[in-house]
Amino acid sequence: MEKNLKKSNSDSNDDVPPSTHPAFFIGSSVIPIINKLQDIFAPLGDIDDRLTGLRLPQVAVIGSQSSGKSSVLEALVGRDFLPRGSDICTRRPLVLQLEKRSAGIGNDSLEWGEFAHLPEKRFYDFSAIRSEILAETEKEVGVNKGVSDKQIRLKICSPNVLNITLVDLPGITKVPVGDQPSDIEARIRNMIMSYIKQETSIILAVSPANADLANSDALQMAKQVDPTGTRTIGVITKLDIMDKGTNARNFLLGKVIPLRLGYIGVVNRSQEDINNNRPIREALAYEEQFFRDYHVYRGLSDRCGIPQLAKKLNQILEQHIRNVLPTLKTDLTSHLVAVEKELRAYGEALESKGERGAMLLNILTKYSEAFSSEVDGKSQAMTTKELSGGARIHHIFQSIFVKSLEEVDPCEDLSDEDIRIAIHNATGPRNALFVPEVPFEVLVRRQIARLLDPSLQCLRFVYDELIKISRACETVEMQRFSELRRRLEDVTARFLRDDVKPAERMITNLIDMEMDYINSSHPNFIGGTKAVDMAQNELKTMQVGRPQSDNDRVSSAGTSTTRTWGVTSLFGIRGSSVGHSSKRHATEVVHDINLAPPVIQLKNPPPVLRPGETETEYQVEIIVTKLLITSYYDIVRRNIQDLVPKAIMHYLVNHAKRNLLGTFIEKLYRENLYEDLLREHDDVVIQRRTTLEMCNALRQAVETLDEFVVDVSTLSSSDSMDALPNFSYLSSNSYSKSST
């Protein structure tokens, strides 16, 4: 039969499929849209990393090694153009875009191929296409049998092909051969999965009929990502070489492994046919005759042959594209918005000095304005999760500085003994007639001096907050210029450090002023008279409830102490003694001297001398001193609580708001610094260029879809088909009915 077929067709054009081939006259209303989108994105390479989730509809062809994938693709094209061999042939994904074109005159009427990596070169010799595929493969993965996921993109234009996009993936292999990598199987499977797991991919699972179809690698991988079989087409090859007495009828009917899109059985050219360069046209005629003569496949004409496979692929892809177009348009638009935003972040490339100067001034101004806005609480990026900017400064003033000073007891580190010793020291060689002022002034100055450290700490806290604010003011433009960002941070930090110095001097002066003049006439000061009254009342309260013996001791001590406040003659008693002794005779005096006891020797005073009086000495004076210290300290504390924040705000915060931009202009806005400050990192330049290319591609893709939207919306309902899961006329049930 095969010889008769060859003879009857010997006068025909060997490389042109029969004119009655139904697949080459199917409508192509929406498939060209995807082909054009493929062309738009092709120069960008793999877009998966940049446009997450965006996948254009395509047909992924998978199968085990030597399953007949290449023969199926060549039969669809009608040309020999794929690498051949006994080992793995497809080692890189081959994106095959078939473009149907009208027949013309001259060279334009010929078929040609065009590679994405050689866009200006057309291949009219299809054997040269095979050679280029081999050369490009070896360029990427070498001469061994390794694989790569980097695509080779090939467009074939012909009046004899369908408008369709196919991806020929490396064949599934089990055992590495020769110098193949030991993980060759895992690499290939991972690569295949990356394509077929996408919901926009139609899976063309190719399985040879002369193998165990129930355990087909292609069908099993397809089932992992498409368990319901709604987007998988099964292709059973080599039906003519099955063992005698066996056939694939039950598979074609979907009784073994059901697929919603069904199966197509085909007959491939044998290796001998390929070696002898048997024309594909003759192979198609032989396939047609085979299914006509083999009674097992009678009634399954819609499931058998390359023409039926082409028709089914075209119909399914056509409807699949229609189904995904609305979502695709939405995805493209959302990605375009995101990429445009990213492109704005990179800004425009700066060419002239004028552009650089304007950009620099704009950045400095925005930075200064952002700084002031953060301090004033007017930032557009205000957070609702925590205090920020000026609110943190207010918290430092009121909740840390003021509150901490209010919690301080000025007499906490002053014991009664300290005050008693101070009173003794203040009286010198005399007893105190009144409450001395010197101990009060000495002790209160010591407490006032303690206010300096927390005041300077408050200044340091505010400085740290301003540094944080300055770092949070980085504008979008500053991300492009690392040197400018570094210099801005440096100038800002130095500017704020310089502002700290006058604020520090002012705070120190405030404390010194309070220490230098103790204003006992302050209207809020308690005063000595009132303090004495309060002290005596407190002392009486302390005596209530004491044992009588203790009260007598305290009263005696108090009486003794009180007497020292009066004006007592230092010579009254001694004067009367002298007057009496003056009446004595000299002989009596001499006699007394001769009878005098030994000289009394005094002990040397110790290096550290403390008063030896009882604890009750100067009780009133001690209480009075504490009351005076507390009263005056509170006055000074309130002054410091008010004036230190004012000094910090005036000399540091507000000064920075008023003069930061002027400092930037003075230090940085210089023509000789433009180039250094606005020099972009190489990565930024590359990212801007690639983002611009992506943005242009997305805009063109959206415009392309807009151009076709009218055509798609006006497609008649009779030309359209239901969603993929509802293809009843492609289901196994309909095929089984046709076979009865």
C-alpha atoms as one frame of an Amber mdcrd trajectory, in Angstrom:
protein
   0.000   0.000   0.000   2.851   2.373   0.854   4.396   1.920  -2.609   1.136
   2.754  -4.310   0.834   5.896  -2.220   4.305   7.014  -3.172   3.621   6.425
  -6.856   0.278   8.152  -6.972   1.686  11.309  -5.416   5.019  11.490  -7.179
   3.986  14.366  -9.451   2.936  16.691  -6.589   4.960  19.350  -4.814   6.811
  17.297  -2.229   7.010  19.989   0.457   3.472  21.391   0.318   0.707  19.649
   2.300  -2.437  18.697   0.369  -4.626  21.629  -0.517  -7.498  19.850   1.090
  -5.718  19.870   4.472  -8.526  21.257   6.679  -6.188  22.675   9.316  -4.771
  25.334   7.062  -8.086  27.077   6.477  -9.298  27.425  10.065 -10.185  30.968
  11.159  -7.458  32.860  13.019  -9.262  35.824  14.539  -7.478  35.999  17.897
  -4.411  33.786  17.594  -2.456  36.564  15.796  -2.912  38.718  18.893  -0.881
  36.301  20.991   1.675  35.921  18.230   2.104  39.687  18.145   2.394  39.832
  21.922   5.076  37.158  21.712   6.947  39.345  19.228   6.610  42.365  21.512
   8.037  40.593  24.554  10.588  38.453  22.683  13.418  41.089  22.789  13.105
  41.226  26.578  13.991  37.566  27.011  12.351  35.631  29.840   9.772  37.951
  31.381   8.663  35.582  34.127  11.006  37.077  36.732   9.885  40.653  36.003
   6.173  40.091  35.355   5.138  37.538  37.939   2.036  35.628  36.979   1.904
  36.918  33.396   1.898  34.035  30.948   0.769  34.222  27.344  -1.346  31.328
  26.057   0.750  28.712  24.319   0.941  24.984  23.609   3.660  23.143  25.543
   4.760  19.954  23.783   6.059  17.275  26.162   6.988  13.640  25.777   9.666
  11.095  26.488  12.811  10.959  24.461  12.142   9.524  20.971   8.377   9.691
  21.502   7.913  11.316  18.104   7.513  14.935  19.262   9.760  16.310  16.561
   7.920  14.380  13.848   4.581  15.765  15.038   5.883  19.356  14.964   7.443
  18.926  11.541   4.191  17.449  10.243   2.302  20.495  11.523   4.777  22.788
   9.762   5.139  20.613   6.688   8.924  20.966   6.704  12.017  19.146   8.029
  13.805  21.659  10.253  14.406  20.069  13.695  17.639  18.379  14.875  17.595
  14.598  14.698  19.537  11.841  16.401  19.362   8.737  18.539  20.085  10.667
  21.748  18.365  13.725  23.193  17.783  16.221  20.373  15.891  19.094  21.999
  18.168  20.502  24.682  16.732  24.007  24.955  13.065  25.070  24.852  12.210
  25.893  21.257   9.442  28.486  21.068   7.988  27.857  17.642   5.713  30.586
  16.389   3.854  29.642  13.248   2.493  32.566  11.254   0.094  32.002   8.400
   0.580  34.449   5.560  -1.069  34.916   2.211   0.678  33.633  -0.889   2.381
  36.366  -2.892   4.688  36.838  -5.805   8.421  36.330  -5.939  10.495  35.577
  -2.841   7.714  36.867  -0.609   5.654  33.837  -1.602   8.233  31.501  -0.156
   8.315  30.072   3.338  10.999  31.302   5.675  12.169  31.122   9.240  13.467
  33.916  11.462  15.221  33.613  14.827  14.761  36.133  17.616  18.547  36.303
  18.112  18.985  37.043  14.379  16.026  39.361  13.727  17.351  40.785  10.454
  18.081  37.433   8.835  15.575  35.229   7.045  16.230  31.518   6.503  14.682
  30.208   3.293  16.637  26.957   3.522  15.055  24.907   6.315  18.146  22.721
   6.651  19.966  25.935   7.588  17.336  26.447  10.299  18.253  23.032  11.711
  21.937  23.960  11.655  21.262  27.267  13.425  19.267  25.516  16.152  22.175
  23.132  16.716  24.731  25.955  16.728  22.690  28.075  19.145  22.166  25.073
  21.418  25.858  24.228  21.527  26.690  27.882  22.188  24.668  27.718  25.388
  25.180  24.137  26.663  28.225  22.917  24.750  28.590  19.827  22.622  27.593
  17.408  25.360  24.021  16.367  25.980  23.305  18.888  28.744  20.188  21.062
  28.779  19.375  24.730  29.410  16.132  26.557  30.124  17.178  29.500  27.949
  14.767  29.643  25.045  15.433  29.601  21.320  12.704  31.547  19.550  11.881
  30.698  15.963   9.156  32.150  13.765   8.133  30.310  10.635   6.066  32.234
   8.100   4.214  30.244   5.500   0.867  30.108   3.713   0.712  26.449   4.738
   0.786  26.744   8.544  -1.609  27.660  11.301  -1.242  30.775  13.418  -0.169
  29.076  16.586   2.606  29.088  19.174   4.190  25.837  20.304   6.993  25.216
  22.800   9.020  22.096  22.093  10.538  21.004  25.420  13.407  18.525  25.944
  12.347  14.899  25.985  12.003  13.159  29.335  14.910  10.828  29.948  15.558
   8.294  32.688  19.259   7.479  32.674  22.141   9.854  31.817  24.140   8.725
  28.807  27.634   9.687  27.747  28.742  12.925  29.384  25.244  14.058  30.348
  24.924  15.542  33.863  23.919  13.022  36.516  20.817  15.090  37.349  19.677
  15.394  33.747  16.274  13.844  34.500  15.524  16.252  37.370  16.596  19.242
  35.281  14.338  18.293  32.394  11.378  17.551  34.622  11.742  20.865  36.466
  11.956  22.699  33.165   8.829  20.988  31.833   6.953  21.719  35.068   7.765
  25.428  34.823   5.815  25.521  31.550   2.921  23.152  32.049   1.984  24.327
  35.552   0.806  27.646  34.108  -2.965  27.751  33.711  -2.581  29.523  30.370
  -0.655  26.608  28.854  -2.274  23.895  26.756  -0.386  20.626  27.317   0.275
  18.507  24.248   1.290  15.180  25.844   2.961  12.963  23.226   3.165   9.206
  23.933   4.368   6.450  21.563   1.881   3.647  20.915   4.624   1.020  20.945
   5.300   1.694  24.644   3.257   1.227  27.806   0.662   3.958  27.318  -0.813
   3.494  30.798   2.536   4.554  32.292   3.315   7.339  29.844   5.727   9.882
  31.351   4.047  12.734  29.487   0.538  11.836  30.671   1.665  11.336  34.240
   3.442  14.713  34.367   0.414  16.396  32.817  -1.849  14.815  35.434   0.246
  16.342  38.242  -0.597  19.882  37.127  -3.887  19.204  35.334  -5.559  16.426
  37.332  -8.951  16.920  35.670  -7.485  16.881  32.170  -9.192  20.133  31.183
  -6.202  21.542  29.323  -4.352  18.417  28.200  -4.483  16.940  24.704  -3.144
  13.418  24.348  -1.219  12.551  21.180  -0.517   8.868  20.507   2.213   8.421
  17.908   3.532   5.443  15.918   0.186   3.686  15.709   1.370   1.814  12.602
   4.144  -0.040  14.438   2.181  -1.405  17.393   2.484  -5.138  18.056   0.170
  -7.250  15.976  -3.120  -7.872  17.698  -2.913  -4.628  19.701  -4.357  -1.195
  19.060  -4.902   2.138  20.774  -8.660   2.374  20.271  -9.519   2.418  23.982
  -6.931   5.153  24.556  -8.320   7.256  21.747 -11.769   6.822  23.260 -10.486
   7.992  26.648 -11.342   4.763  28.426  -7.901   4.209  29.944  -6.809   7.691
  31.025  -9.696  10.117  30.424  -8.901  13.579  29.117 -11.601  16.237  28.693
  -9.904  17.407  25.487  -9.471  13.862  24.201  -6.745  12.147  22.173  -5.447
  12.235  18.621  -3.669   9.295  17.061  -0.994   9.904  14.389   1.397   7.952
  12.218   4.990   9.190  12.155   7.641   8.894   9.550   9.992   6.071  10.382
  13.689   6.637  10.929  14.255   5.075   7.513  11.834   7.619   5.983  13.741
  10.434   7.636  17.110   9.059   6.533  15.790   8.742   2.975  14.319  12.285
   3.106  10.820  11.039   2.497   8.606  14.127   1.963   6.173  14.981   4.735
   3.399  15.223   2.143   3.810  11.549   1.297   3.845  10.669   4.992   0.547
  12.526   5.479  -1.003  10.658   2.560   0.253   7.358   3.969  -1.217   8.261
   7.379  -4.594   9.015   5.781  -4.629   5.716   3.932  -3.569   3.835   7.086
  -6.548   5.062   9.094  -8.886   4.427   6.146  -7.742   0.838   5.729  -7.316
  -0.135   9.407 -10.839  -1.148  10.456 -10.098  -0.740  14.189  -9.905   3.029
  13.748 -12.919   3.338  11.467 -15.447   5.692  12.978 -12.668   7.600  14.763
 -11.744   9.838  11.873 -12.115  12.952  14.052  -9.486  11.519  16.402  -6.938
  10.349  13.898  -4.279  12.069  11.814  -2.146  15.195  11.763  -4.922  17.260
  10.062  -7.277  16.489  12.942  -4.546  17.332  15.468  -3.922  20.662  13.755
  -7.642  21.403  13.658  -8.098  20.521  17.328  -5.078  22.570  18.390  -6.287
  25.548  16.437  -9.820  25.355  17.819  -8.743  24.806  21.411  -6.098  27.518
  21.351  -8.526  29.888  19.649 -11.114  29.462  22.394  -8.498  29.376  25.121
  -7.170  32.740  23.998 -10.678  34.191  23.954 -11.209  32.961  27.505  -8.001
  34.474  28.861  -8.034  37.753  26.913 -10.053  39.738  29.506  -7.812  38.560
  32.328  -4.738  39.049  30.171  -5.736  42.648  29.484  -6.225  43.274  33.201
  -2.892  41.658  34.064  -1.036  43.640  31.421  -2.603  46.900  32.627  -1.783
  46.226  36.285   1.787  45.289  35.395   2.065  48.434  33.292   0.989  50.586
  36.255   3.539  48.875  38.511   6.364  49.164  35.966   5.561  52.836  35.284
   5.758  53.484  39.009   9.110  51.723  39.165  10.330  53.722  36.174   9.337
  56.982  37.868  11.387  55.928  40.869  14.490  55.727  38.673  13.761  59.161
  37.199  14.912  60.578  33.902  18.487  60.269  32.722  20.359  63.553  33.209
  22.249  64.773  30.185  23.144  68.480  30.586  24.546  70.514  33.486  21.334
  72.475  33.591  19.337  69.302  34.125  21.759  68.160  36.818  21.592  71.511
  38.596  17.811  71.566  38.539  17.660  67.979  39.774  20.129  68.664  42.597
  18.272  71.777  43.769  14.989  69.879  43.619  16.369  67.054  45.736  17.871
  69.422  48.327  14.626  71.368  48.562  12.460  68.261  48.890  14.786  66.849
  51.523  14.651  70.042  53.606  10.879  70.269  53.262  10.505  66.637  54.261
  12.694  67.300  57.322  10.496  70.215  58.433   7.326  68.242  57.739   8.535
  65.350  59.870   9.335  67.696  62.761   6.028  69.568  62.467   3.943  66.396
  62.094   2.829  67.218  58.548   4.513  64.351  56.727   2.407  62.522  54.152
   4.071  59.273  55.227   2.833  59.581  58.811   2.571  56.227  60.533  -0.280
  55.163  62.770   1.686  52.420  64.513   4.129  54.463  66.627   5.227  57.979
  67.505   7.497  59.575  64.944   9.167  62.865  64.106   8.251  65.852  66.259
   5.923  63.742  68.408   8.946  61.843  69.691  10.669  65.114  70.566   7.580
  66.229  72.520   7.613  62.877  74.311  11.249  63.408  75.264  10.477  66.838
  76.700   7.330  66.013  78.653   7.385  62.312  79.437  11.105  61.833  79.949
  12.761  65.134  80.885  10.001  66.908  82.854   8.715  63.761  84.513  12.195
  62.648  85.546  12.929  66.004  87.230   9.616  65.947  89.056  10.477  62.588
  90.564  13.722  63.879  92.094  13.726  64.580  95.885  16.283  67.391  96.398
  16.971  66.229  99.968  17.268  62.585  99.058  21.044  62.595  99.223  21.202
  64.965 102.217  21.176  63.338 105.635  20.525  65.214 108.870  24.173  64.711
 109.729  25.252  66.422 106.464  23.079  69.448 107.262  24.249  69.532 110.909
  27.887  69.558 109.825  27.138  72.276 107.265  25.559  74.415 110.003  28.611
  73.902 112.253  30.958  74.823 109.454  28.902  77.909 108.587  29.099  79.294
 112.167  32.852  79.187 112.287  34.272  79.495 115.852  30.961  80.735 117.240
  27.625  79.325 118.119  24.827  80.220 115.691  22.496  82.869 117.063  20.106
  82.462 114.150  19.579  79.930 111.380  22.574  80.565 109.124  22.009  81.246
 105.385  25.295  79.814 104.199  24.390  76.101 104.668  21.155  76.632 102.756
  22.876  78.353  99.825  25.698  75.823  99.649  23.363  72.872  99.783  20.774
  74.266  97.345  23.518  75.093  94.807  24.620  71.507  94.987  21.095  70.351
  94.131  20.742  72.893  91.312  24.000  71.633  89.785  22.435  68.170  89.536
  20.004  69.552  86.945  22.775  70.038  84.360  23.305  66.386  83.436  19.653
  65.525  82.695  19.313  68.768  80.747  22.268  67.870  78.529  20.937  64.325
  78.211  17.660  65.761  76.950  19.623  67.746  74.365  21.414  64.577  73.245
  18.139  62.659  72.941  16.643  65.365  70.717  19.806  65.424  68.585  19.527
  61.663  68.080  15.888  62.057  67.053  16.799  64.703  64.488  19.382  62.353
  63.016  16.696  59.666  62.727  14.337  62.152  61.110  16.992  63.183  58.599
  17.520  59.565  57.600  13.789  59.056  57.199  13.566  62.004  54.802  15.256
  60.215  51.912  13.367  61.127  48.765  12.717  58.743  45.898  15.267  60.577
  43.753  17.994  60.119  46.351  17.897  56.354  45.877  19.494  56.870  42.484
  22.512  58.790  43.765  24.481  57.014  46.471  27.170  59.696  46.676  24.606
  62.465  47.103  22.853  60.464  49.812  26.128  59.965  51.647  27.084  63.641
  51.401  23.623  64.769  52.497  23.794  62.585  55.573  27.284  63.871  56.326
  26.362  67.555  55.937  23.184  67.110  57.983  24.985  65.347  60.827  27.726
  68.001  60.916  25.136  70.785  60.768  23.197  69.332  63.699  26.379  68.761
  65.698  27.282  72.402  65.227  23.811  73.403  66.422  24.237  71.323  69.559
  27.103  73.502  70.772  25.168  76.788  71.247  22.269  74.849  72.762  24.681
  73.190  75.169  26.221  76.545  76.120  22.778  78.034  76.703  21.713  75.168
  78.939  24.950  75.409  80.910  24.443  79.143  81.297  20.907  78.596  82.556
  22.171  76.321  85.319  25.039  78.701  86.129  22.622  81.620  86.349  20.464
  79.755  88.827  23.486  78.823  90.898  25.069  82.282  90.837  22.137  84.116
  92.387  19.856  82.548  94.969  16.815  84.772  94.810  15.366  84.403  98.298
  12.881  87.176  97.442  11.133  85.066  94.855   7.389  85.286  95.486   7.057
  81.498  95.499   9.903  80.988  97.968   8.730  79.823 101.413  10.977  82.254
 103.384  12.737  81.859 106.733   9.915  82.860 109.093   7.404  80.484 107.617
  10.008  77.746 107.470  10.758  78.139 111.203   7.085  77.955 112.089   6.625
  74.860 109.978   9.751  73.315 111.510   8.595  73.898 115.075   5.183  72.448
 114.291   6.806  69.422 112.717   9.071  69.024 115.746   6.104  69.145 118.104
   4.345  66.539 116.023   7.418  64.344 116.213   7.428  64.631 120.046   3.832
  63.438 120.392   3.812  59.851 121.537   7.441  59.789 122.703   8.300  58.540
 126.243   8.560  61.348 128.838  12.262  60.742 129.436  12.924  61.246 125.726
  10.857  64.415 125.684  12.800  65.760 128.666  16.047  65.070 126.856  14.796
  66.738 123.714  13.422  69.678 125.703  16.716  70.039 127.579  18.639  69.852
 124.347  16.254  72.266 122.740  16.579  74.676 125.668  20.355  74.446 125.513
  20.291  75.053 121.820  17.822  77.873 122.098  20.046  79.646 124.552  22.762
  79.821 122.000  20.413  82.004 119.919  20.389  84.717 122.646  23.044  87.393
 123.360  25.088  85.989 126.246  28.111  87.701 127.815  31.250  85.718 127.349
  32.880  87.267 130.437  30.104  87.636 133.142  30.955  84.651 135.336  34.661
  84.892 134.843  34.515  88.595 135.781  33.130  87.926 139.263  35.769  85.274
 139.795  38.549  87.652 138.961  37.156  90.296 141.306  37.203  87.856 144.220
  40.657  86.613 143.597  42.091  90.076 143.421  41.712  90.449 147.155  44.153
  87.562 147.760  47.743  88.182 148.733  50.645  87.373 146.478  52.078  84.952
 149.061  48.842  82.982 148.799  49.097  82.873 145.085  52.690  81.679 145.218
  51.696  79.129 147.763  48.883  77.900 145.406  51.354  77.586 142.542  53.671
  75.520 144.580  50.768  73.249 145.495  49.299  73.000 141.852  48.653  69.546
 140.319  50.452  68.346 137.145  49.735  70.119 133.747  46.741  68.806 131.839
  47.635  67.631 128.283  45.015  67.896 125.452  44.636  65.290 122.726  45.490
  66.342 119.165  42.386  66.812 116.978  41.883  63.992 114.436  42.378  64.658
 110.672  38.637  64.200 110.113  36.617  65.903 112.774  32.882  65.544 113.288
  30.709  67.240 115.906  30.239  65.194 119.030  26.842  66.550 119.994  23.760
  64.404 120.294  21.454  63.676 117.397  18.943  66.190 118.755  21.262  69.146
 118.196  20.040  71.675 115.594  16.859  69.758 114.985  14.868  72.864 114.133
  17.665  74.260 111.985  17.891  70.989 110.032  14.175  70.909 109.313  14.216
  74.592 108.338  17.132  74.022 105.962  15.370  71.095 104.254  12.196  73.130
 103.808  14.143  76.022 102.302  16.099  73.735  99.947  12.953  71.939  98.744
  11.075  75.185  98.191  13.821  76.879  96.227  14.734  73.738  94.259  11.134
  73.452  93.063  11.296  77.024  91.755  14.516  76.332  89.860  13.262  72.963
  88.606  10.185  74.547  87.064  12.367  77.182  85.425  14.645  74.515  83.956
  11.737  72.361  82.838  10.460  75.330  80.883  13.671  76.894  79.607  15.697
  73.826  78.564  13.125  72.636  75.962  12.886  76.219  74.729  16.648  76.432
  74.368  16.771  73.110  72.511  13.940  74.094  70.190  15.466  77.503  69.460
  19.118  76.623  69.033  18.745  73.125  67.554  15.339  72.123  66.171  13.980
  75.375  64.760  17.418  76.522  63.679  17.750  73.307  61.668  14.345  73.844
  60.045  15.217  77.426  59.091  18.772  76.944  57.884  19.179  73.357  56.654
  18.404  74.183  53.006  20.767  77.166  53.073  23.522  74.934  54.407  22.893
  72.379  51.664  23.084  75.062  48.996  26.285  76.463  50.485  27.998  73.091
  50.838  26.613  71.029  47.954  24.967  73.181  45.292  28.119  73.770  43.297
  28.576  73.201  39.602  31.856  71.358  40.088  30.053  68.836  42.318  27.148
  68.059  39.974  28.770  65.133  38.250  30.041  63.451  41.436  26.858  63.963
  43.433  24.529  62.853  40.646  26.568  59.918  39.421  24.297  56.880  39.288
  25.347  53.386  40.123  25.739  51.144  37.104  22.964  48.901  38.424  20.561
  51.861  38.466  21.382  52.731  34.858  20.825  49.124  33.793  17.614  48.835
  35.779  16.245  52.058  34.289  17.012  50.862  30.768  15.456  47.423  31.272
  12.460  48.922  33.066  11.954  51.403  30.239  12.082  48.569  27.722   9.571
  46.599  29.758   7.345  49.651  30.103   7.392  50.259  26.347   6.632  46.596
  25.672   3.693  46.619  28.080   2.316  49.806  26.561   2.574  48.295  23.104
   0.936  45.076  24.320  -1.978  46.968  25.887  -2.398  49.006  22.701  -2.373
  45.789  20.664  -5.155  44.321  22.751  -7.116  47.563  22.470  -6.858  47.379
  18.689  -8.335  43.887  18.653 -11.013  44.406  21.282 -13.651  45.384  18.729
 -12.917  42.352  16.570 -13.054  40.019  19.566 -16.282  41.498  20.913 -18.011
  41.223  17.514 -17.209  37.573  16.980 -20.478  35.783  16.330 -21.671  33.319
  18.893 -21.749  30.642  16.222 -18.018  31.012  15.688 -17.196  30.906  19.373
 -17.054  27.850  21.586 -17.766  27.232  25.228 -15.086  27.311  27.891 -12.491
  24.579  27.742 -14.122  22.250  30.285 -17.355  22.350  28.240 -15.931  21.097
  24.932 -18.528  18.340  24.656 -17.822  17.708  21.006 -14.199  16.991  21.912
 -14.984  14.727  24.858 -14.414  11.011  24.808 -18.176  10.352  24.920 -18.797
  12.071  21.597 -15.981  10.127  19.991 -17.362   6.874  21.270 -20.733   7.675
  19.712 -19.122   8.309  16.368 -17.473   4.916  16.472 -20.659   2.977  16.861
